[in-house]
PDB file of C-alpha atoms in Angstrom:
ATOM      1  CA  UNK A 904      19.232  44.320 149.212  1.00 40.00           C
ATOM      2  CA  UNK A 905      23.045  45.309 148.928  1.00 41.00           C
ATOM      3  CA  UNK A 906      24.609  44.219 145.561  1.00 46.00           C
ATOM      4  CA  UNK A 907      26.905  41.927 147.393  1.00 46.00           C
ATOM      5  CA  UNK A 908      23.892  39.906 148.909  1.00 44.00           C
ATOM      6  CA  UNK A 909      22.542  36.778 147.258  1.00 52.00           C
ATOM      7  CA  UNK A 910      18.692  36.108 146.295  1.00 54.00           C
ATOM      8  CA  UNK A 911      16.451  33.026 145.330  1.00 58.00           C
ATOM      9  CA  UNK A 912      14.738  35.819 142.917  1.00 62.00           C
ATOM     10  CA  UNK A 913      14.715  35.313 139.222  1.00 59.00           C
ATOM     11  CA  UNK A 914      17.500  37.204 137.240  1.00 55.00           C
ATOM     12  CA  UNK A 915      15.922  39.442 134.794  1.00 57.00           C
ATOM     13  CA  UNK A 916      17.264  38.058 131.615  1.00 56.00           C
ATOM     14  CA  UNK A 917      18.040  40.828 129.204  1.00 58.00           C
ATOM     15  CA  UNK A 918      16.855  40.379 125.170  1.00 58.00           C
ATOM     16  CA  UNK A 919      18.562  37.033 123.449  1.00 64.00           C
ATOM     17  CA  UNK A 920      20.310  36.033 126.244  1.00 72.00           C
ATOM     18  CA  UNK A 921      18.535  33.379 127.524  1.00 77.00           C
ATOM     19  CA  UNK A 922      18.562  31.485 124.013  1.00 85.00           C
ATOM     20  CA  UNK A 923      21.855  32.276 124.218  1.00 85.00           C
ATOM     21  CA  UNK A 924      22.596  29.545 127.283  1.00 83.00           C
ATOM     22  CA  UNK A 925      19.481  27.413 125.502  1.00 87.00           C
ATOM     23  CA  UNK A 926      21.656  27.397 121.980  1.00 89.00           C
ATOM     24  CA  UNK A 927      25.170  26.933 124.380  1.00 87.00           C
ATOM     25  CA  UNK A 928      23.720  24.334 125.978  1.00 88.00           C
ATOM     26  CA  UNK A 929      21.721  22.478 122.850  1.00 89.00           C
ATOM     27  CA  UNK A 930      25.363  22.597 121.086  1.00 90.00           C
ATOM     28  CA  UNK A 931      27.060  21.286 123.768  1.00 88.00           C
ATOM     29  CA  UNK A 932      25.171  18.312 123.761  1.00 89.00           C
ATOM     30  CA  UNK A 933      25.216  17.750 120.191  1.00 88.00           C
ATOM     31  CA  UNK A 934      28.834  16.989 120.280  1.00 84.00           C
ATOM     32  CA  UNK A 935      28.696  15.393 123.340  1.00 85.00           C
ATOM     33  CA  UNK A 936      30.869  17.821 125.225  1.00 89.00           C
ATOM     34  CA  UNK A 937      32.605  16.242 128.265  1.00 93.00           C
ATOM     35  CA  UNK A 938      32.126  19.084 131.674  1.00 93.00           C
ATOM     36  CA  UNK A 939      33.333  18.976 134.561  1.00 96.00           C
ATOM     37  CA  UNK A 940      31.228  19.156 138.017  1.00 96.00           C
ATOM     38  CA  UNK A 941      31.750  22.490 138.475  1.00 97.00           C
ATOM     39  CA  UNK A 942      31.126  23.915 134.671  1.00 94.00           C
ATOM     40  CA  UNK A 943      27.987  21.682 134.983  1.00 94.00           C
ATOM     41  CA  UNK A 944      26.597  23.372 138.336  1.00 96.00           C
ATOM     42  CA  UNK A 945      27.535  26.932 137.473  1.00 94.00           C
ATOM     43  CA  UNK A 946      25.465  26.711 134.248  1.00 91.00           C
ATOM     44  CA  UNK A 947      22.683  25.159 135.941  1.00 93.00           C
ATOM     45  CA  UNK A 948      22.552  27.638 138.553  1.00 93.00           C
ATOM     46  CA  UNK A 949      22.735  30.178 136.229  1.00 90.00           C
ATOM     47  CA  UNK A 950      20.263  28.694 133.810  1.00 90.00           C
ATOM     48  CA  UNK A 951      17.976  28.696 137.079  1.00 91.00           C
ATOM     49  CA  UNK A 952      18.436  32.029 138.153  1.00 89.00           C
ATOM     50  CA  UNK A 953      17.520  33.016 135.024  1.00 87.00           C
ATOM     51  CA  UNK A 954      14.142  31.032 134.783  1.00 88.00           C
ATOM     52  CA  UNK A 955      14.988  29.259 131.337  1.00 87.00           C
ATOM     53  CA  UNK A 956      12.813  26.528 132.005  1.00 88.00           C
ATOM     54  CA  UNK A 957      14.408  22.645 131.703  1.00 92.00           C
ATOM     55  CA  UNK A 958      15.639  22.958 128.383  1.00 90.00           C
ATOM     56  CA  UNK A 959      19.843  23.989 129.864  1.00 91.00           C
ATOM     57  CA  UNK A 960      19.012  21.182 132.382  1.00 92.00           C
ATOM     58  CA  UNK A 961      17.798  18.619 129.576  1.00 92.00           C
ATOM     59  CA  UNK A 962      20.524  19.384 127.216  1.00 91.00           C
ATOM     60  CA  UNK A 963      23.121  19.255 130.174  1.00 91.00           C
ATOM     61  CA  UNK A 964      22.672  15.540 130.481  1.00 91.00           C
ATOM     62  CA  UNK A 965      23.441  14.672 127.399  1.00 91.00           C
ATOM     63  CA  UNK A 966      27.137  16.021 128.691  1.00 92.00           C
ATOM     64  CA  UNK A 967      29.246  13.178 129.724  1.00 92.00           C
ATOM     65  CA  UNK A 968      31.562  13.896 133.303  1.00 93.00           C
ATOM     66  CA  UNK A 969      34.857  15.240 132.259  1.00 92.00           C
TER      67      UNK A 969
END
């Protein structure tokens, strides 16, 4: 696989970072933070990539459209 290709595999997720995009995403919600479609999808694919479970996702909703 060239570096330029794209996989379905997982994304090893190096030390803290994943509760990094849990805590950005948990805050976000908190206040309520208005995204837009495409902020939305790239942190879910990225979330996804990086196996973190339904906790981004969760928190994401909670996001009203901007």
């Amino acid at each position: 696989m060239t570096a330029t290709s794209t996989s379905a595999e997982p994304t090893p997720v190096p030390s803290g970072c994943g509760s990094f995009w849990e805590h950005l995403a948990d805050v976000l919600s908190e206040d309520e933070q208005p995204l837009t479609a495409v902020e939305r999808q790239g942190v879910l694919t990225l979330a996804e990539r990086m196996c973190l479970g339904e906790r981004v996702p969760r928190a994401l909703t909670l996001c009203p459209e901007r």
